Tab-separated table of C-alpha atoms in Angstrom:
chain	number	residue	atom	x	y	z
A	1	GLU	CA	-0.090	0.100	0.286
A	2	GLU	CA	1.264	3.476	-0.796
A	3	ALA	CA	1.168	6.077	1.627
A	4	GLU	CA	0.117	9.560	0.792
A	5	LEU	CA	2.646	12.225	2.232
A	6	ASP	CA	2.021	15.738	1.867
A	7	VAL	CA	5.375	17.226	0.694
A	8	ASN	CA	4.131	20.739	0.636
A	9	CYS	CA	3.318	20.490	4.443
A	10	THR	CA	5.258	23.591	6.651
A	11	ASP	CA	6.193	23.879	10.156
A	12	HIS	CA	5.839	26.639	12.985
A	13	GLN	CA	7.906	28.578	10.549
A	14	GLY	CA	6.393	28.027	7.548
A	15	ASN	CA	9.267	25.780	6.347
A	16	THR	CA	8.741	22.978	3.820
A	17	PRO	CA	10.666	19.897	3.999
A	18	LEU	CA	12.397	20.827	0.704
A	19	ILE	CA	13.294	23.997	2.519
A	20	VAL	CA	14.559	22.195	5.282
A	21	ALA	CA	16.577	19.919	3.235
A	22	CYS	CA	17.989	22.596	1.472
A	23	ALA	CA	19.124	24.387	4.824
A	24	ASN	CA	21.250	21.648	6.306
A	25	GLY	CA	22.536	19.792	2.630
A	26	TYR	CA	20.173	17.275	3.114
A	27	LEU	CA	21.029	16.493	-0.809
A	28	GLU	CA	19.915	13.030	-1.278
A	29	LEU	CA	16.039	13.894	-0.194
A	30	VAL	CA	16.808	17.465	-2.072
A	31	VAL	CA	17.203	15.136	-5.264
A	32	TYR	CA	13.992	12.852	-3.991
A	33	PHE	CA	11.804	15.927	-3.618
A	34	LEU	CA	12.246	17.168	-6.869
A	35	LYS	CA	12.550	14.270	-9.421
A	36	PHE	CA	9.619	12.180	-7.390
A	37	CYS	CA	7.429	14.502	-5.713
A	38	LYS	CA	4.990	17.069	-6.924
A	39	VAL	CA	7.164	19.788	-4.515
A	40	ASP	CA	6.690	23.531	-4.933
A	41	SER	CA	9.993	24.225	-5.166
A	42	ALA	CA	9.042	28.322	-5.148
A	43	SER	CA	7.104	27.993	-1.825
A	44	VAL	CA	8.763	30.548	0.747
A	45	ASN	CA	8.171	30.285	4.705
A	46	TYR	CA	7.135	32.788	7.233
A	47	ASN	CA	9.816	35.256	6.847
A	48	LYS	CA	9.316	34.927	2.505
A	49	GLN	CA	12.673	32.975	2.239
A	50	SER	CA	12.352	30.617	-0.463
A	51	ALA	CA	14.390	27.079	-0.316
A	52	MET	CA	16.953	29.045	-2.684
A	53	HIS	CA	17.480	31.428	0.046
A	54	ARG	CA	17.785	28.929	2.918
A	55	ALA	CA	20.535	27.213	1.151
A	56	ALA	CA	22.461	30.126	0.025
A	57	PHE	CA	22.371	31.626	3.370
A	58	HIS	CA	23.308	28.170	4.779
A	59	GLY	CA	26.263	28.212	2.169
A	60	GLU	CA	24.837	24.627	0.700
A	61	LEU	CA	25.799	25.281	-3.363
A	62	VAL	CA	25.474	21.742	-4.271
A	63	ALA	CA	21.632	22.218	-2.860
A	64	LEU	CA	21.540	25.788	-4.944
A	65	ASN	CA	22.943	24.117	-7.896
A	66	LEU	CA	19.704	21.683	-7.991
A	67	LEU	CA	17.052	24.184	-7.487
């Protein structure tokens, strides 16, 4: 049985799983979300920061390039 997960859910700061993965350098997850999930890569958190913003801020250049 296949489970349905909301990959665009947010935490208490509005961060999606993609934003968190990019900010923390979880590259396998970044690739998975982008290739296999209907992830909204343009979504922003409550501070108007996207996954690209968070990856750049944390120096995650590989994640930034994947976006």
